[in-house]
PDB file of C-alpha atoms and ligand atoms in Angstrom:
ATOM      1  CA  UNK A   1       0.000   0.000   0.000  1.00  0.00           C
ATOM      2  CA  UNK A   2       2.950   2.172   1.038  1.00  0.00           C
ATOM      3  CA  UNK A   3       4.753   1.963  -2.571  1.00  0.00           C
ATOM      4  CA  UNK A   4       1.010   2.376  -4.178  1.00  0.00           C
ATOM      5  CA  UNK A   5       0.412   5.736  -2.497  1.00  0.00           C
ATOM      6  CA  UNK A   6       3.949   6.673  -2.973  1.00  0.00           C
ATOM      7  CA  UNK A   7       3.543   5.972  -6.891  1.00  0.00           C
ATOM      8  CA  UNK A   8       0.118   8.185  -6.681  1.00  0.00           C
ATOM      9  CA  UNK A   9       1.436  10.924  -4.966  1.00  0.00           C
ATOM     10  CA  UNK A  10       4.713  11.383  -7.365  1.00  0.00           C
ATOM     11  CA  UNK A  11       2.276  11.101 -10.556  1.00  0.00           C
ATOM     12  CA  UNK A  12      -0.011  13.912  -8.641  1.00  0.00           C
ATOM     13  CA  UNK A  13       3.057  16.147  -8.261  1.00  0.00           C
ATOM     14  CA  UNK A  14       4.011  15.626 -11.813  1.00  0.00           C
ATOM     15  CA  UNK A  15       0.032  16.060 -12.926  1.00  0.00           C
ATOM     16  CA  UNK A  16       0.587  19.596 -10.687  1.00  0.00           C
ATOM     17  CA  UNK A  17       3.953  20.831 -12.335  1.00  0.00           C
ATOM     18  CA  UNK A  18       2.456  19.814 -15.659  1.00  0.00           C
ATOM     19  CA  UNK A  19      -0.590  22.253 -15.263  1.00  0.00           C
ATOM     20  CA  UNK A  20       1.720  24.983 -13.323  1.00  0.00           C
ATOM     21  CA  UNK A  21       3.621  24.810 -16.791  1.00  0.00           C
ATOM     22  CA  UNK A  22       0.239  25.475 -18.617  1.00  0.00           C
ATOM     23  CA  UNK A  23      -0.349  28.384 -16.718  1.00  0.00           C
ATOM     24  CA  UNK A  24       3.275  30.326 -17.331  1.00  0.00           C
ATOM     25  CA  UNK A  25       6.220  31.688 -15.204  1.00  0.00           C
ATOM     26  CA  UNK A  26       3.677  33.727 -12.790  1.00  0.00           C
ATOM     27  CA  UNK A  27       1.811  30.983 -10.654  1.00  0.00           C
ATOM     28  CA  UNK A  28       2.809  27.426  -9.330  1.00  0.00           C
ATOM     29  CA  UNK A  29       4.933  25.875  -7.233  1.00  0.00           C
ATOM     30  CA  UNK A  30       8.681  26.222  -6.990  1.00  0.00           C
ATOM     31  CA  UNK A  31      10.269  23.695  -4.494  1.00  0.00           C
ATOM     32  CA  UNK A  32      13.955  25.080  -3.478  1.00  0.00           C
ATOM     33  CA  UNK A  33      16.467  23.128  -1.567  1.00  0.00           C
ATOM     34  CA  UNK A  34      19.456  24.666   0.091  1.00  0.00           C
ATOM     35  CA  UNK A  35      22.164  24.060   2.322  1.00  0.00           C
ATOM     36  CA  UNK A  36      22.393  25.918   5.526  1.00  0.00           C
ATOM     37  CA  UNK A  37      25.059  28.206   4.583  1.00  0.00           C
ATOM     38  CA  UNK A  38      23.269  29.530   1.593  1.00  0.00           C
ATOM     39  CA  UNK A  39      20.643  30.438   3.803  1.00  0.00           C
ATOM     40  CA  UNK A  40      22.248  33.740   4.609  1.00  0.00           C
ATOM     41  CA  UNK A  41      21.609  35.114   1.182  1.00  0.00           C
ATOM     42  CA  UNK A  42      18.576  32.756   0.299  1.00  0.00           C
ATOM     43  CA  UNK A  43      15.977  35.113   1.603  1.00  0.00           C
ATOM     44  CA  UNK A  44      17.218  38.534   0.028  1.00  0.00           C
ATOM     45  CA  UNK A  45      17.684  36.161  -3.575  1.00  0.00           C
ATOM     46  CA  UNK A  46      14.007  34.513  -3.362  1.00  0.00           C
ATOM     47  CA  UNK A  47      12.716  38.110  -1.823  1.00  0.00           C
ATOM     48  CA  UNK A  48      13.562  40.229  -5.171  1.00  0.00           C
ATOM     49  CA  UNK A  49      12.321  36.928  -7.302  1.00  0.00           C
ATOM     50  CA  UNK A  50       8.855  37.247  -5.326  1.00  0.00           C
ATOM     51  CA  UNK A  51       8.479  40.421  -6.289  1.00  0.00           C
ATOM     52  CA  UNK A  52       8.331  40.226  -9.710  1.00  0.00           C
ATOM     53  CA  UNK A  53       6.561  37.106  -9.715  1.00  0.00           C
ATOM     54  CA  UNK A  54       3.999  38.087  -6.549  1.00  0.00           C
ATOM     55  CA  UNK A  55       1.648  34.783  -7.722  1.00  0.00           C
ATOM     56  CA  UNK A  56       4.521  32.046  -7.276  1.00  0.00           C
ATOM     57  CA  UNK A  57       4.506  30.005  -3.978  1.00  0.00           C
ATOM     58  CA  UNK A  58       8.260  29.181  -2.975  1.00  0.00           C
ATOM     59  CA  UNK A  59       8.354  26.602  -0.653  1.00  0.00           C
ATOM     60  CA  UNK A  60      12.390  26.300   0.725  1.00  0.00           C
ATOM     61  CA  UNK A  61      13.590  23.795   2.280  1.00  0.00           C
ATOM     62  CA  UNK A  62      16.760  24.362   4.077  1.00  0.00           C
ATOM     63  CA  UNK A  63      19.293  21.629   5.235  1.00  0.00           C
ATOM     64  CA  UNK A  64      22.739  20.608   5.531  1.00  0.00           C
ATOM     65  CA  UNK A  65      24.618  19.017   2.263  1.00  0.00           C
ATOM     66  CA  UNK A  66      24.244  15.633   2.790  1.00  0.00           C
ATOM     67  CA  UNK A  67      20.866  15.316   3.159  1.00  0.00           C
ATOM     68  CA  UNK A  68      20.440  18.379   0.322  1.00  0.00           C
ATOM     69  CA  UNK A  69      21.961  15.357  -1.902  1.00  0.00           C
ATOM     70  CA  UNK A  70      19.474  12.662  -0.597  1.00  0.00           C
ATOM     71  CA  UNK A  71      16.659  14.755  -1.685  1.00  0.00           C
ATOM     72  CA  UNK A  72      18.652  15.513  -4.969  1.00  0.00           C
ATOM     73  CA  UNK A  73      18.926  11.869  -5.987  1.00  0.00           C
ATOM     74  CA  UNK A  74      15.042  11.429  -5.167  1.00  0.00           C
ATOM     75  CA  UNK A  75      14.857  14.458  -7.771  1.00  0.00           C
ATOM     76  CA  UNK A  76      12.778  15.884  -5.114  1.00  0.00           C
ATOM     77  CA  UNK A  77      13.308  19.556  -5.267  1.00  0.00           C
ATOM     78  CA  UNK A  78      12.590  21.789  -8.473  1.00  0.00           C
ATOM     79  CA  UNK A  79      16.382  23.283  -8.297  1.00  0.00           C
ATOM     80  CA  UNK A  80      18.895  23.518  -5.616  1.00  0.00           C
ATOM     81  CA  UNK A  81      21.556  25.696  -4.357  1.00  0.00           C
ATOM     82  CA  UNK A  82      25.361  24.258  -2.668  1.00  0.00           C
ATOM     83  CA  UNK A  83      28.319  24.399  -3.470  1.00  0.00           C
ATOM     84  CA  UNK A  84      30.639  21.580  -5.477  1.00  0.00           C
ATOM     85  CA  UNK A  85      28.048  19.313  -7.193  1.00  0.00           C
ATOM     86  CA  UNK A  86      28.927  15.951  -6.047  1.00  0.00           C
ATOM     87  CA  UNK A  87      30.288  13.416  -8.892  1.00  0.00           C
ATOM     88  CA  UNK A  88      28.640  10.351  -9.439  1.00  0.00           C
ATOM     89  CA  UNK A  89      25.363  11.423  -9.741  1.00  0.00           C
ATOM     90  CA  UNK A  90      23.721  12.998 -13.178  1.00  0.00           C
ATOM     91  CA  UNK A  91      23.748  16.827 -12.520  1.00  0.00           C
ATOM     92  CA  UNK A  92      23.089  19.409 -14.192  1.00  0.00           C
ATOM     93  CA  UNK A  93      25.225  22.598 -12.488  1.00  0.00           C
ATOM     94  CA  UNK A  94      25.915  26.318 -13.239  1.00  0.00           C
ATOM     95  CA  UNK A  95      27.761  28.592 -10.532  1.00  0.00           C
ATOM     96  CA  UNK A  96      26.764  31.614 -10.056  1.00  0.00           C
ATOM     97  CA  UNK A  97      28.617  33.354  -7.323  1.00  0.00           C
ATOM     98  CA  UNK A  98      32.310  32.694  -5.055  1.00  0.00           C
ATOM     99  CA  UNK A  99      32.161  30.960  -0.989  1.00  0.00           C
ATOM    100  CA  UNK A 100      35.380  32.032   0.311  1.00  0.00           C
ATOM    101  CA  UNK A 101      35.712  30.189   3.380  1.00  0.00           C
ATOM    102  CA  UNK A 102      37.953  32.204   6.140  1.00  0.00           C
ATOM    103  CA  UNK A 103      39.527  31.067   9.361  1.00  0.00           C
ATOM    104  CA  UNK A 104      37.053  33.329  12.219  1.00  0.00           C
ATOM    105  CA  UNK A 105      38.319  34.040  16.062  1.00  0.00           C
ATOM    106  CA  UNK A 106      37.021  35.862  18.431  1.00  0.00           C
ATOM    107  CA  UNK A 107      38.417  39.885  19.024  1.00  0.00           C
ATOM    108  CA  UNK A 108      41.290  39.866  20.878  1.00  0.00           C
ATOM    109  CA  UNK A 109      43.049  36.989  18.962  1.00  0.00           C
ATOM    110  CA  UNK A 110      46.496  36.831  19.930  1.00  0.00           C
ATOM    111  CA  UNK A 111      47.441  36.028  16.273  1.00  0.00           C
ATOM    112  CA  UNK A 112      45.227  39.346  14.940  1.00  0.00           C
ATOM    113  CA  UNK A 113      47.927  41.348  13.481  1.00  0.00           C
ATOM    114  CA  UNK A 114      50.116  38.375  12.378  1.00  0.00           C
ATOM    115  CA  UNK A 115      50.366  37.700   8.794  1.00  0.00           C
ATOM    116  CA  UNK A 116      50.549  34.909   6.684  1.00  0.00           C
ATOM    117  CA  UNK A 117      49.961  32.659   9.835  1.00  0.00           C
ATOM    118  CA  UNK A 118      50.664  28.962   9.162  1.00  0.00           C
ATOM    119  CA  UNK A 119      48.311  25.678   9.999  1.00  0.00           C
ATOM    120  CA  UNK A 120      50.729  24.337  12.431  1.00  0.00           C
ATOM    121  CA  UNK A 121      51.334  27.358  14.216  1.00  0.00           C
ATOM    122  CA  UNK A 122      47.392  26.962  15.571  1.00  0.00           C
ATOM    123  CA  UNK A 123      48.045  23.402  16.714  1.00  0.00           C
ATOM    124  CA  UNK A 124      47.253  24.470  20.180  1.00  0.00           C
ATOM    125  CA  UNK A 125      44.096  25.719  19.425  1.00  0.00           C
ATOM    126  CA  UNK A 126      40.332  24.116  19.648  1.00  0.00           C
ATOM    127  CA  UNK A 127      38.685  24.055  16.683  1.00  0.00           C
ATOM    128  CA  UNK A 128      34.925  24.039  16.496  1.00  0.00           C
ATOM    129  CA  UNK A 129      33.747  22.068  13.624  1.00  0.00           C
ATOM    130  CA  UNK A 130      30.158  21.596  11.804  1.00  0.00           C
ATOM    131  CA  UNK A 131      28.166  18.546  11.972  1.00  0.00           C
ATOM    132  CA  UNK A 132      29.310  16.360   9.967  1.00  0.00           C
ATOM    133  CA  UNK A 133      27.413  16.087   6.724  1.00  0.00           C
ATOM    134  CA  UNK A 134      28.296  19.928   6.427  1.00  0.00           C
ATOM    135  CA  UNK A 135      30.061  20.855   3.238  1.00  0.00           C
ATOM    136  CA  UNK A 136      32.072  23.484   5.337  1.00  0.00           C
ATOM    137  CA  UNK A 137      33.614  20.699   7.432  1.00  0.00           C
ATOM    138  CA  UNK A 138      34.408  18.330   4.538  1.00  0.00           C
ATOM    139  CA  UNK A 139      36.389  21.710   3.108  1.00  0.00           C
ATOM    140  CA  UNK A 140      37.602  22.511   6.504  1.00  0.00           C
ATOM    141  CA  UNK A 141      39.236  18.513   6.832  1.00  0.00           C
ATOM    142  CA  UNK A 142      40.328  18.334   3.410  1.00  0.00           C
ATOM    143  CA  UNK A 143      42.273  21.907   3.602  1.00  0.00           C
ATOM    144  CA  UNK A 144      43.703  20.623   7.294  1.00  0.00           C
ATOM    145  CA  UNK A 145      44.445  16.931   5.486  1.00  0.00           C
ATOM    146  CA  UNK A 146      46.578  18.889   2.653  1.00  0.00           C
ATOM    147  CA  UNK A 147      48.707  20.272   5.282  1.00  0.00           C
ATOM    148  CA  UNK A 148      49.023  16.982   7.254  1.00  0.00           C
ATOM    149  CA  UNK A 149      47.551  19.109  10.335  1.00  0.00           C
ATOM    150  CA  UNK A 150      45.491  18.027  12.994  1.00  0.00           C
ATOM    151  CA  UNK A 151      44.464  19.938  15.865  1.00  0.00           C
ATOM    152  CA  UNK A 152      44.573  18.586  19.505  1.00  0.00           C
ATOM    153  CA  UNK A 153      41.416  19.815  20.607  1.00  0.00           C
ATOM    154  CA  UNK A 154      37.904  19.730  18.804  1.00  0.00           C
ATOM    155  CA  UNK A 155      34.357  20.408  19.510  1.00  0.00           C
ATOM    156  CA  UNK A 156      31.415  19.918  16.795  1.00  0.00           C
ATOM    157  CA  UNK A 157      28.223  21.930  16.856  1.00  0.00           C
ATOM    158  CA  UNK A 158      25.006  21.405  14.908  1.00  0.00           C
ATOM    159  CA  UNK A 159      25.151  24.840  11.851  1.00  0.00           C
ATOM    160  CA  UNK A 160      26.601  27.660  11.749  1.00  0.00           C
ATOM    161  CA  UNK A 161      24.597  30.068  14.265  1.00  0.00           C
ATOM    162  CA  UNK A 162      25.668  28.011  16.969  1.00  0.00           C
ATOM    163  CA  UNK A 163      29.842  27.783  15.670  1.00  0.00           C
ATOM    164  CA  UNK A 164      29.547  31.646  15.260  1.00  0.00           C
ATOM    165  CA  UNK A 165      28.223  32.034  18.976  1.00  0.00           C
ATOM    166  CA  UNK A 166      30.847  29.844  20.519  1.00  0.00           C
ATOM    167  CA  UNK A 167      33.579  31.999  18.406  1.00  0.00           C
ATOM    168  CA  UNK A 168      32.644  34.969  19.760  1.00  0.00           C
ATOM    169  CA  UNK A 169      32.558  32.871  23.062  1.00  0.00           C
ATOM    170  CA  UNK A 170      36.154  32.587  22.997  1.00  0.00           C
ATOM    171  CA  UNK A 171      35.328  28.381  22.964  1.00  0.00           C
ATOM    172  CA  UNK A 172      37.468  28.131  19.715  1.00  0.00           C
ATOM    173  CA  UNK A 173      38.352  29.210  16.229  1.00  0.00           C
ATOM    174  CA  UNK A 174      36.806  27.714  12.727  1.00  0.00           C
ATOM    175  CA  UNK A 175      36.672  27.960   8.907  1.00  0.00           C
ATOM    176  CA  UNK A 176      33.170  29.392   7.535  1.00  0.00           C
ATOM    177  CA  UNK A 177      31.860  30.770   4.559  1.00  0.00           C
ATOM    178  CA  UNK A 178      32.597  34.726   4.432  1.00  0.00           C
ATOM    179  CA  UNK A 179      28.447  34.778   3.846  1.00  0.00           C
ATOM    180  CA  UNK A 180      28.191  33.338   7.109  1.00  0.00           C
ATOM    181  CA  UNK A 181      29.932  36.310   9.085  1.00  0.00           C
ATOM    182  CA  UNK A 182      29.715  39.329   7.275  1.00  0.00           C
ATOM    183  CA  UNK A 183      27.333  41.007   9.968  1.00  0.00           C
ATOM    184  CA  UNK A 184      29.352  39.635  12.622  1.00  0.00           C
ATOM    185  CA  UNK A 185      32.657  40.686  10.958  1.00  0.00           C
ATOM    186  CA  UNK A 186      31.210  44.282  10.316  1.00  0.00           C
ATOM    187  CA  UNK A 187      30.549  44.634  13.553  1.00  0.00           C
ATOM    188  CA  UNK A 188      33.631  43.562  14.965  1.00  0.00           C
ATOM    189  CA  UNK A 189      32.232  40.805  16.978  1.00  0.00           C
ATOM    190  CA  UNK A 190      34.620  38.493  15.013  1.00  0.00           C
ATOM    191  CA  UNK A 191      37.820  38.952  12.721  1.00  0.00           C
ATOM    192  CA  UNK A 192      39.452  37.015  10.224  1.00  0.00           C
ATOM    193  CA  UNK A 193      42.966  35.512  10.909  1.00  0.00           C
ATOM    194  CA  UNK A 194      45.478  35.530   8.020  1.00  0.00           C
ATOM    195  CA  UNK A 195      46.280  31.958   7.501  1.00  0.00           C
ATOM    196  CA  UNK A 196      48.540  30.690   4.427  1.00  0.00           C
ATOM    197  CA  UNK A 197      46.366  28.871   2.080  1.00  0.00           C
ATOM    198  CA  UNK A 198      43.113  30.581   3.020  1.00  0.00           C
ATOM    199  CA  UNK A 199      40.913  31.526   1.822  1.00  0.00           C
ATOM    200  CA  UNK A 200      39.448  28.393   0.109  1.00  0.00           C
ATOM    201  CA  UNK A 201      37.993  29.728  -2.700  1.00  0.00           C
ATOM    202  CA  UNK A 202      34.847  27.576  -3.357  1.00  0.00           C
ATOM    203  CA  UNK A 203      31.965  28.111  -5.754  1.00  0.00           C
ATOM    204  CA  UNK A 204      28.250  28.201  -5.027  1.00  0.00           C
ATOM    205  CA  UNK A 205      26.195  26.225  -8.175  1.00  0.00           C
ATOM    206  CA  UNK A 206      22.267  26.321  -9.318  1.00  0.00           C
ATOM    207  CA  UNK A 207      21.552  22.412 -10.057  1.00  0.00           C
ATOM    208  CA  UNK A 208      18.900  19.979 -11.091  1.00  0.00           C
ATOM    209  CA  UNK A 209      19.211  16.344 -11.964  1.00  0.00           C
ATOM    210  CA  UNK A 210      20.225  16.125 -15.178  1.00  0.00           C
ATOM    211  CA  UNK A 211      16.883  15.878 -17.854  1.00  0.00           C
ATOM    212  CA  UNK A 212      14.543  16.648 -14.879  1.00  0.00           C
ATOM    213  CA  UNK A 213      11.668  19.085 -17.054  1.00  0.00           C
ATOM    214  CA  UNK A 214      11.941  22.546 -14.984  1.00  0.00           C
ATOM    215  CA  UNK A 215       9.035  24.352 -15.412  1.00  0.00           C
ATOM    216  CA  UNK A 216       8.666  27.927 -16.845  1.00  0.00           C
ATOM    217  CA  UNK A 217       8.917  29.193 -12.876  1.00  0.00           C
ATOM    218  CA  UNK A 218      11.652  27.095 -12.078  1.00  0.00           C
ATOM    219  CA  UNK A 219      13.544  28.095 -15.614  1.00  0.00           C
ATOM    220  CA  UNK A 220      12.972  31.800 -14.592  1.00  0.00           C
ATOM    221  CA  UNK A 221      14.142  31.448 -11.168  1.00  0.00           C
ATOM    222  CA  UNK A 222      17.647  29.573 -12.714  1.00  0.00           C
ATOM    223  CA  UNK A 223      18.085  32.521 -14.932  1.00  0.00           C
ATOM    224  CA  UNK A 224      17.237  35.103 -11.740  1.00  0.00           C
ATOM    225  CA  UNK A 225      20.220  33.252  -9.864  1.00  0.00           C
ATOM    226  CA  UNK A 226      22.646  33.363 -12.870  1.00  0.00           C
ATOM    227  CA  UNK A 227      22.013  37.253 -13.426  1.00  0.00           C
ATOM    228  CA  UNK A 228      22.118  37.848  -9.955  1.00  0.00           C
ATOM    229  CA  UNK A 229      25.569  36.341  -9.599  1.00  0.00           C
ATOM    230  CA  UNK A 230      27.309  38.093 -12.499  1.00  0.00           C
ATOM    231  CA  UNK A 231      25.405  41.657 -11.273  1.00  0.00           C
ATOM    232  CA  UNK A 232      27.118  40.540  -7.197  1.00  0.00           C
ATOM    233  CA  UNK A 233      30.570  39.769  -8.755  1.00  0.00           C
ATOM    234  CA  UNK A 234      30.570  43.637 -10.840  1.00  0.00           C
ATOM    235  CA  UNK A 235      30.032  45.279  -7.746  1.00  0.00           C
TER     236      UNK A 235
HETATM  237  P1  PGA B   1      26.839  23.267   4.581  1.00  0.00           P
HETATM  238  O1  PGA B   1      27.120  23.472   3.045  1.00  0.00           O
HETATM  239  O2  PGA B   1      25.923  24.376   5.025  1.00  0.00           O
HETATM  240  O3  PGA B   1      26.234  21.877   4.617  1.00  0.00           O
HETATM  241  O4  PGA B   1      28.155  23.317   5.309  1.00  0.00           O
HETATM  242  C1  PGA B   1      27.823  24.573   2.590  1.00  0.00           C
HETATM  243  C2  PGA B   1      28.377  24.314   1.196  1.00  0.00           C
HETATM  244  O5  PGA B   1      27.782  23.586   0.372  1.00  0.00           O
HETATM  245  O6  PGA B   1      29.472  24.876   0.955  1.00  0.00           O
END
């Protein structure tokens, strides 16, 4: 019964996109799935896209990467947002905009006004890192593995709100996206530390599976996020 009503429901959702694509770009559906780091300029992106299309419901559905990719394989969402499309599955990706990830401390940093810090030197330090799952912790270990470094003292904490807090805590220092902190950074509650090799410059993408049918909506909105990103990068 289970795989019966599963079967209905997909074939009602397709019936649904089917006549949202009948009716054009300004009604429907669009089903967005982001990880949690994108979140920080999600709402301002799908706020200006509202407004021109007042009539489209957006439902967004915000998680961390590995499960993003879960619901990517089910070809559940309409588009989604991350950055580095995984390889070995059939993707279809554009990036739009840079994810420079920075090394954050709290004010006060005995290593503030150094330059050109290296990994080792912060051997003493804890690091805080994401759950795991997180994109920003797979770059954060892979970055640490290229310089054969490991830290002697870790914590990990569940998204980013809660690895910013502890920062400015003084519980430890971490890599995050530069989207993550820029209120905090403008406001001096945190500051960057210049570390050799950072920042890691990543890339955020726009993807689909690859021959899913977007709708009119869901073309629109992949075209919104492309101009968007080449209008952030001129300023
Ligand atoms: P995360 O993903 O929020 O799961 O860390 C960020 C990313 O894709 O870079």
């Amino acid at each position: 019964m289970l795989d019966h009503t599963l079967a209905i429901q997909r074939l009602l959702a397709v019936a649904k996109k089917e006549m949202d694509e009948l009716k054009g770009i300004d009604s429907g559906r669009l089903s967005i799935g982001i990880v949690s780091t994108v979140n920080y300029f999600a709402a301002r992106l799908l706020a200006s896209f509202s407004r021109q299309h007042p009539n489209v419901e957006i439902c967004l559905d915000v998680t961390n990467r590995e499960t993003l990719l879960r619901k990517l394989a089910l070809n559940e969402p309409d588009l989604v947002l991350m950055s580095q499309p995984p390889s070995g599955l059939d993707i279809e990706a554009a990036n739009f905009m840079d994810n420079p990830l920075l090394l954050v401390a709290a004010p006060g940093h005995p290593l503030e006004k150094s330059k050109r810090i290296s990994l080792k030197s912060l051997t003493g330090e804890t690091f805080v890192f994401r759950e795991s799952g997180s994109a920003t912790r797979l770059a954060m270990e892979r970055f640490f593995g290229e310089y054969d470094f490991q830290p002697k003292s870790t914590i990990e904490m569940n998204g980013n709100e809660v690895v910013k807090q502890a920062i400015e805590i003084g519980l430890g220092i971490s890599v995050l996206s530069a989207h993550t902190v820029e209120l905090e950074l403008s406001a001096g509650r945190l500051i960057v530390l210049d570390v050799a090799g950072l920042p890691i410059v990543r890339r955020w993408y726009i993807a689909h599976r690859t021959g899913k049918r977007l709708t009119p909506t869901a073309l629109s909105f992949k075209q919104f996020v492309l101009n968007e990103g080449k209008r952030q990068s001129k300023q």
